[in-house]
Amino acid sequence: MALTSSSRRRPGAPAARDAVPGWLQRAVAPFKPVLRPLARKVGLSPRLDAEAEKVLLAQIEDFKPDLVLNQDLFHVDTRLARRIKQIGRPILVGQTGISPSRGEDWSVYDLMISQMGAVVDFFRSHGARAEVVHLAFEPGILDTLPPPPAQEFDVTFVGAVSADHQLRVAQLEAVAQRYDLKLFGSGLQSLPASSPLHRCYQGEVWGVEMYQALRASRVTLNSHIDLAGREAGNARLFEATGVGAFLLTDFKDNLHTLFEPGREVVAWRTVEDCLAVIDRYLADEAARLSIAKAGQARTFAAHTFRRRVEEILAFVG
């Protein structure tokens, strides 16, 4: 069995949307699922170039996998998925955590998975088999990391800020007004120059540096993309807890199915609530460390990639 996905934008490489004014990105964000088919028709939708497609198909031809997991339905679109399916007829599984493009024929996939119930419902309504499968953490990562750094940062956020994260931006700006917030990530160019997040910016971190930034935080923040609605499930939930960080995340209706709020993570419901919780746990190191330890134990027990692969195989077996 092989699990393959298309390559992500490499650290430091410019994204095409970086040239789009921030105000325009914010204006079109709610309409992206509807606009994607039009963008595809006029050649603006992301996709692999011809050389990358050739390499991917050659790899699949050489390895002849039993199962292919596509974690980028936009670059590896249904047209390319059909070419993959013709190479030895592997089980084809697609995964996405955001609203997929409208107007696609998803029948080429044997199974669609998402951490978001609303996305699963979308695929099912379009005739595709779909199930909820959450993201995860690989405990073996800890074996490759340097020793834990000193917790030199009171409050951090590691991730993107963009037109798709307007609720997140509002939360982080409020935090930045009161605390010495350290912001690691991307998308800052989409924010107006008046945003206090510009002075918090520490640059992008990837791989080992990302995990070390999480570990160096007394409080690390999480909030979901706006499209997530009332559902929790982003990667930061598992990455932060997996490396033993104290996670303060936004409340979602299903959060209790992943972690026990107040014991394994702490949840905030409003910006004012978030600020009060930061105050509380910065002043209570024992409680903070206890929650971080419990959160890591829960991730190791329930949210590893081995567990997720077992779930996927059960669905397609």
Short mmCIF file of C-alpha atoms in Angstrom, two decimals:
data_model
loop_
_atom_site.label_atom_id
_atom_site.label_comp_id
_atom_site.label_asym_id
_atom_site.label_seq_id
_atom_site.Cartn_x
_atom_site.Cartn_y
_atom_site.Cartn_z
CA MET A 1 0.00 0.00 0.00
CA ALA A 2 1.25 3.50 -0.75
CA LEU A 3 0.00 6.78 0.59
CA THR A 4 0.86 9.59 -1.81
CA SER A 5 -0.02 13.26 -2.01
CA SER A 6 0.98 16.13 -4.24
CA SER A 7 3.76 18.42 -3.13
CA ARG A 8 2.93 21.51 -1.09
CA ARG A 9 4.41 24.94 -1.69
CA ARG A 10 7.97 24.78 -0.38
CA PRO A 11 9.01 27.15 2.41
CA GLY A 12 10.08 30.50 1.03
CA ALA A 13 8.48 29.98 -2.37
CA PRO A 14 6.08 32.78 -3.34
CA ALA A 15 2.43 31.86 -3.64
CA ALA A 16 0.49 33.13 -6.63
CA ARG A 17 -2.13 34.72 -4.43
CA ASP A 18 0.55 36.80 -2.65
CA ALA A 19 0.23 39.29 -5.50
CA VAL A 20 -3.53 39.67 -4.93
CA PRO A 21 -4.42 42.67 -2.74
CA GLY A 22 -5.46 41.71 0.78
CA TRP A 23 -8.79 43.53 0.56
CA LEU A 24 -9.70 41.52 -2.55
CA GLN A 25 -8.70 38.23 -0.91
CA ARG A 26 -10.98 39.05 2.04
CA ALA A 27 -13.86 40.00 -0.25
CA VAL A 28 -13.83 36.82 -2.33
CA ALA A 29 -13.07 34.34 0.48
CA PRO A 30 -16.74 33.36 1.15
CA PHE A 31 -17.31 32.67 -2.57
CA LYS A 32 -14.34 30.42 -3.28
CA PRO A 33 -16.26 27.10 -3.64
CA VAL A 34 -18.52 28.70 -6.26
CA LEU A 35 -15.69 30.49 -8.07
CA ARG A 36 -13.36 27.48 -8.36
CA PRO A 37 -15.09 25.92 -11.44
CA LEU A 38 -14.82 29.25 -13.27
CA ALA A 39 -11.17 29.59 -12.25
CA ARG A 40 -10.51 26.10 -13.57
CA LYS A 41 -12.08 26.91 -16.95
CA VAL A 42 -9.94 30.01 -17.46
CA GLY A 43 -6.75 28.34 -16.26
CA LEU A 44 -6.45 30.03 -12.86
CA SER A 45 -7.15 26.98 -10.71
CA PRO A 46 -4.06 25.36 -9.10
CA ARG A 47 -2.88 22.19 -10.79
CA LEU A 48 0.32 20.27 -11.32
CA ASP A 49 2.38 21.28 -14.32
CA ALA A 50 3.07 18.77 -17.08
CA GLU A 51 6.47 17.75 -15.72
CA ALA A 52 5.15 17.18 -12.20
CA GLU A 53 2.28 15.10 -13.57
CA LYS A 54 4.75 13.00 -15.56
CA VAL A 55 6.88 12.36 -12.46
CA LEU A 56 3.87 11.47 -10.30
CA LEU A 57 2.44 9.03 -12.85
CA ALA A 58 5.87 7.43 -13.37
CA GLN A 59 6.25 6.92 -9.62
CA ILE A 60 2.84 5.24 -9.41
CA GLU A 61 3.61 3.10 -12.46
CA ASP A 62 6.89 1.97 -10.90
CA PHE A 63 5.57 1.29 -7.42
CA LYS A 64 2.16 -0.10 -8.41
CA PRO A 65 0.49 0.76 -5.08
CA ASP A 66 -2.57 -1.02 -3.78
CA LEU A 67 -3.94 2.25 -2.40
CA VAL A 68 -3.36 5.88 -3.31
CA LEU A 69 -4.37 8.65 -0.91
CA ASN A 70 -4.66 12.05 -2.58
CA GLN A 71 -4.48 14.83 -0.01
CA ASP A 72 -4.65 17.67 -2.55
CA LEU A 73 -7.81 17.49 -4.62
CA PHE A 74 -7.04 20.82 -6.27
CA HIS A 75 -3.58 20.18 -7.73
CA VAL A 76 -4.34 16.51 -8.35
CA ASP A 77 -7.78 17.04 -9.85
CA THR A 78 -10.31 14.42 -11.00
CA ARG A 79 -8.86 14.41 -14.53
CA LEU A 80 -5.46 13.38 -13.17
CA ALA A 81 -7.08 11.05 -10.63
CA ARG A 82 -8.60 9.09 -13.52
CA ARG A 83 -5.18 8.64 -15.07
CA ILE A 84 -3.90 7.37 -11.71
CA LYS A 85 -6.81 4.95 -11.45
CA GLN A 86 -5.89 3.43 -14.82
CA ILE A 87 -2.46 2.38 -13.50
CA GLY A 88 -3.17 -0.99 -11.91
CA ARG A 89 -6.62 0.04 -10.63
CA PRO A 90 -5.51 0.99 -7.09
CA ILE A 91 -8.00 1.84 -4.38
CA LEU A 92 -8.25 5.61 -4.67
CA VAL A 93 -8.99 7.70 -1.59
CA GLY A 94 -9.35 11.48 -1.60
CA GLN A 95 -8.99 13.75 1.43
CA THR A 96 -9.78 17.41 1.97
CA GLY A 97 -10.53 19.60 4.96
CA ILE A 98 -12.18 22.46 3.07
CA SER A 99 -15.15 22.83 0.77
CA PRO A 100 -14.32 21.06 -2.52
CA SER A 101 -14.85 22.48 -5.98
CA ARG A 102 -18.37 22.42 -7.33
CA GLY A 103 -19.16 20.65 -10.59
CA GLU A 104 -16.67 17.78 -10.25
CA ASP A 105 -17.45 14.10 -10.84
CA TRP A 106 -16.06 12.33 -7.78
CA SER A 107 -17.04 8.82 -8.89
CA VAL A 108 -13.40 7.96 -9.70
CA TYR A 109 -12.73 7.75 -5.96
CA ASP A 110 -13.49 4.64 -3.95
CA LEU A 111 -13.69 6.72 -0.77
CA MET A 112 -13.62 10.40 0.16
CA ILE A 113 -12.52 11.35 3.68
CA SER A 114 -12.52 14.59 5.63
CA GLN A 115 -12.23 15.74 9.21
CA MET A 116 -15.24 17.97 8.56
CA GLY A 117 -18.70 16.43 8.71
CA ALA A 118 -20.07 19.11 6.38
CA VAL A 119 -17.56 18.13 3.70
CA VAL A 120 -18.47 14.46 4.11
CA ASP A 121 -22.13 15.39 3.67
CA PHE A 122 -21.25 17.29 0.49
CA PHE A 123 -19.55 14.27 -1.07
CA ARG A 124 -22.39 11.97 -0.08
CA SER A 125 -24.94 14.35 -1.61
CA HIS A 126 -22.96 14.09 -4.86
CA GLY A 127 -23.06 10.31 -4.91
CA ALA A 128 -19.62 9.58 -3.50
CA ARG A 129 -18.86 7.28 -0.60
CA ALA A 130 -17.49 9.45 2.20
CA GLU A 131 -16.53 9.10 5.88
CA VAL A 132 -15.15 11.27 8.67
CA VAL A 133 -11.46 10.57 9.30
CA HIS A 134 -9.56 13.08 11.39
CA LEU A 135 -6.02 14.37 11.01
CA ALA A 136 -3.31 13.05 13.32
CA PHE A 137 0.22 13.18 14.72
CA GLU A 138 3.21 10.88 14.32
CA PRO A 139 4.80 10.22 17.76
CA GLY A 140 8.06 9.18 16.10
CA ILE A 141 8.63 12.86 15.32
CA LEU A 142 9.70 13.34 18.94
CA ASP A 143 12.63 10.98 18.36
CA THR A 144 13.99 13.29 15.65
CA LEU A 145 13.59 16.59 17.52
CA PRO A 146 16.28 18.27 19.60
CA PRO A 147 15.69 18.46 23.37
CA PRO A 148 12.70 20.62 24.34
CA PRO A 149 13.63 24.30 24.37
CA ALA A 150 13.03 26.59 27.32
CA GLN A 151 9.50 28.00 27.29
CA GLU A 152 10.58 31.52 26.43
CA PHE A 153 7.32 32.65 24.80
CA ASP A 154 4.23 33.48 26.84
CA VAL A 155 1.76 33.23 23.94
CA THR A 156 2.27 32.04 20.37
CA PHE A 157 0.35 31.26 17.26
CA VAL A 158 1.90 29.04 14.59
CA GLY A 159 -0.03 29.00 11.32
CA ALA A 160 -1.59 31.09 8.59
CA VAL A 161 -3.45 34.36 8.80
CA SER A 162 -5.37 35.20 5.65
CA ALA A 163 -8.68 36.19 4.15
CA ASP A 164 -9.91 32.68 4.97
CA HIS A 165 -9.19 33.21 8.69
CA GLN A 166 -11.01 36.41 9.58
CA LEU A 167 -12.25 35.11 12.96
CA ARG A 168 -8.71 33.95 13.75
CA VAL A 169 -7.28 37.36 12.84
CA ALA A 170 -9.76 39.12 15.13
CA GLN A 171 -8.79 36.84 18.01
CA LEU A 172 -5.05 37.22 17.46
CA GLU A 173 -5.28 41.00 17.13
CA ALA A 174 -7.07 41.18 20.49
CA VAL A 175 -4.41 38.97 22.07
CA ALA A 176 -1.65 41.10 20.53
CA GLN A 177 -3.09 44.21 22.19
CA ARG A 178 -2.55 42.70 25.65
CA TYR A 179 0.28 40.17 25.42
CA ASP A 180 3.66 39.78 23.78
CA LEU A 181 2.24 37.50 21.10
CA LYS A 182 4.73 35.76 18.84
CA LEU A 183 3.26 34.97 15.43
CA PHE A 184 4.93 32.35 13.24
CA GLY A 185 3.41 31.65 9.87
CA SER A 186 2.27 33.00 6.54
CA GLY A 187 -0.30 35.29 4.97
CA LEU A 188 0.58 38.48 6.79
CA GLN A 189 0.59 40.40 3.50
CA SER A 190 -3.19 39.94 3.30
CA LEU A 191 -3.70 42.05 6.45
CA PRO A 192 -3.97 45.84 6.45
CA ALA A 193 -0.89 47.76 7.54
CA SER A 194 -2.74 48.89 10.69
CA SER A 195 -2.98 45.33 12.05
CA PRO A 196 -1.00 44.87 15.29
CA LEU A 197 0.00 41.43 14.05
CA HIS A 198 2.74 42.95 11.89
CA ARG A 199 4.80 43.77 14.97
CA CYS A 200 4.27 40.22 16.33
CA TYR A 201 5.57 38.51 13.22
CA GLN A 202 8.50 36.12 13.65
CA GLY A 203 8.63 34.67 10.12
CA GLU A 204 7.64 31.25 8.83
CA VAL A 205 8.66 28.03 10.56
CA TRP A 206 8.50 24.52 9.11
CA GLY A 207 9.37 21.02 10.23
CA VAL A 208 11.64 20.92 13.26
CA GLU A 209 11.48 24.70 13.71
CA MET A 210 7.68 24.61 13.78
CA TYR A 211 7.56 21.92 16.46
CA GLN A 212 10.22 23.68 18.51
CA ALA A 213 8.22 26.93 18.39
CA LEU A 214 5.20 25.07 19.75
CA ARG A 215 7.28 23.51 22.53
CA ALA A 216 8.79 26.90 23.45
CA SER A 217 5.33 28.31 24.21
CA ARG A 218 3.69 28.54 27.59
CA VAL A 219 0.35 29.00 25.80
CA THR A 220 -0.07 28.14 22.13
CA LEU A 221 -3.25 29.30 20.44
CA ASN A 222 -5.50 27.59 17.95
CA SER A 223 -8.49 28.69 15.94
CA HIS A 224 -10.03 27.12 12.88
CA ILE A 225 -10.50 28.38 9.36
CA ASP A 226 -13.79 30.27 8.98
CA LEU A 227 -15.22 27.54 6.75
CA ALA A 228 -14.93 25.02 9.59
CA GLY A 229 -18.05 26.47 11.17
CA ARG A 230 -18.92 24.60 14.37
CA GLU A 231 -16.50 21.68 13.80
CA ALA A 232 -13.03 21.13 15.25
CA GLY A 233 -10.41 19.15 13.39
CA ASN A 234 -7.44 21.13 12.10
CA ALA A 235 -3.89 19.76 12.17
CA ARG A 236 -2.74 22.15 14.92
CA LEU A 237 -4.92 20.33 17.46
CA PHE A 238 -2.78 17.23 17.08
CA GLU A 239 0.58 18.82 16.30
CA ALA A 240 0.55 21.05 19.39
CA THR A 241 -0.71 18.40 21.80
CA GLY A 242 1.53 15.79 20.18
CA VAL A 243 4.69 17.68 21.10
CA GLY A 244 3.39 18.38 24.60
CA ALA A 245 2.31 22.01 24.25
CA PHE A 246 -0.47 23.58 26.30
CA LEU A 247 -3.21 24.25 23.72
CA LEU A 248 -5.85 26.96 24.01
CA THR A 249 -8.29 26.33 21.16
CA ASP A 250 -11.60 27.71 19.97
CA PHE A 251 -14.68 25.88 21.23
CA LYS A 252 -16.45 23.69 18.69
CA ASP A 253 -19.46 21.43 19.10
CA ASN A 254 -17.45 18.25 18.50
CA LEU A 255 -14.30 19.20 20.42
CA HIS A 256 -15.23 16.86 23.28
CA THR A 257 -15.07 13.88 20.90
CA LEU A 258 -11.37 14.62 20.28
CA PHE A 259 -10.15 16.03 23.61
CA GLU A 260 -11.64 16.61 27.04
CA PRO A 261 -11.90 20.40 27.44
CA GLY A 262 -10.43 21.61 30.70
CA ARG A 263 -8.34 18.47 31.20
CA GLU A 264 -6.53 17.78 27.91
CA VAL A 265 -6.93 21.15 26.16
CA VAL A 266 -8.64 24.40 27.12
CA ALA A 267 -11.29 26.01 24.95
CA TRP A 268 -12.34 29.62 24.52
CA ARG A 269 -15.76 30.76 23.27
CA THR A 270 -15.28 34.53 22.87
CA VAL A 271 -12.29 36.81 22.48
CA GLU A 272 -12.84 38.13 26.01
CA ASP A 273 -12.95 34.56 27.29
CA CYS A 274 -9.69 33.80 25.45
CA LEU A 275 -7.93 36.70 27.17
CA ALA A 276 -9.18 35.65 30.59
CA VAL A 277 -8.03 32.07 30.05
CA ILE A 278 -4.57 33.24 29.02
CA ASP A 279 -4.35 35.26 32.22
CA ARG A 280 -5.40 32.28 34.29
CA TYR A 281 -2.99 29.73 32.86
CA LEU A 282 0.03 31.99 32.57
CA ALA A 283 -0.34 32.39 36.34
CA ASP A 284 -0.85 28.66 37.03
CA GLU A 285 2.11 26.68 35.75
CA ALA A 286 1.13 23.44 37.50
CA ALA A 287 -2.31 23.36 35.87
CA ARG A 288 -0.84 24.34 32.52
CA LEU A 289 1.72 21.53 32.58
CA SER A 290 -0.86 18.99 33.75
CA ILE A 291 -3.19 19.82 30.86
CA ALA A 292 -0.33 19.72 28.36
CA LYS A 293 0.70 16.26 29.60
CA ALA A 294 -2.87 14.94 29.45
CA GLY A 295 -3.36 16.36 25.95
CA GLN A 296 -0.24 14.63 24.70
CA ALA A 297 -1.33 11.32 26.23
CA ARG A 298 -4.71 11.58 24.48
CA THR A 299 -3.07 12.28 21.13
CA PHE A 300 -0.71 9.32 21.53
CA ALA A 301 -3.63 7.06 22.45
CA ALA A 302 -6.23 8.15 19.92
CA HIS A 303 -4.85 10.49 17.28
CA THR A 304 -1.84 8.87 15.62
CA PHE A 305 -1.46 8.25 11.91
CA ARG A 306 -1.37 4.50 12.59
CA ARG A 307 -4.85 4.79 14.05
CA ARG A 308 -6.04 6.79 11.04
CA VAL A 309 -4.64 4.27 8.57
CA GLU A 310 -6.48 1.53 10.45
CA GLU A 311 -9.69 3.53 10.09
CA ILE A 312 -9.18 4.03 6.36
CA LEU A 313 -8.41 0.34 5.78
CA ALA A 314 -11.54 -0.62 7.70
CA PHE A 315 -13.62 1.55 5.37
CA VAL A 316 -12.11 0.20 2.15
CA GLY A 317 -11.48 -3.38 3.30
#
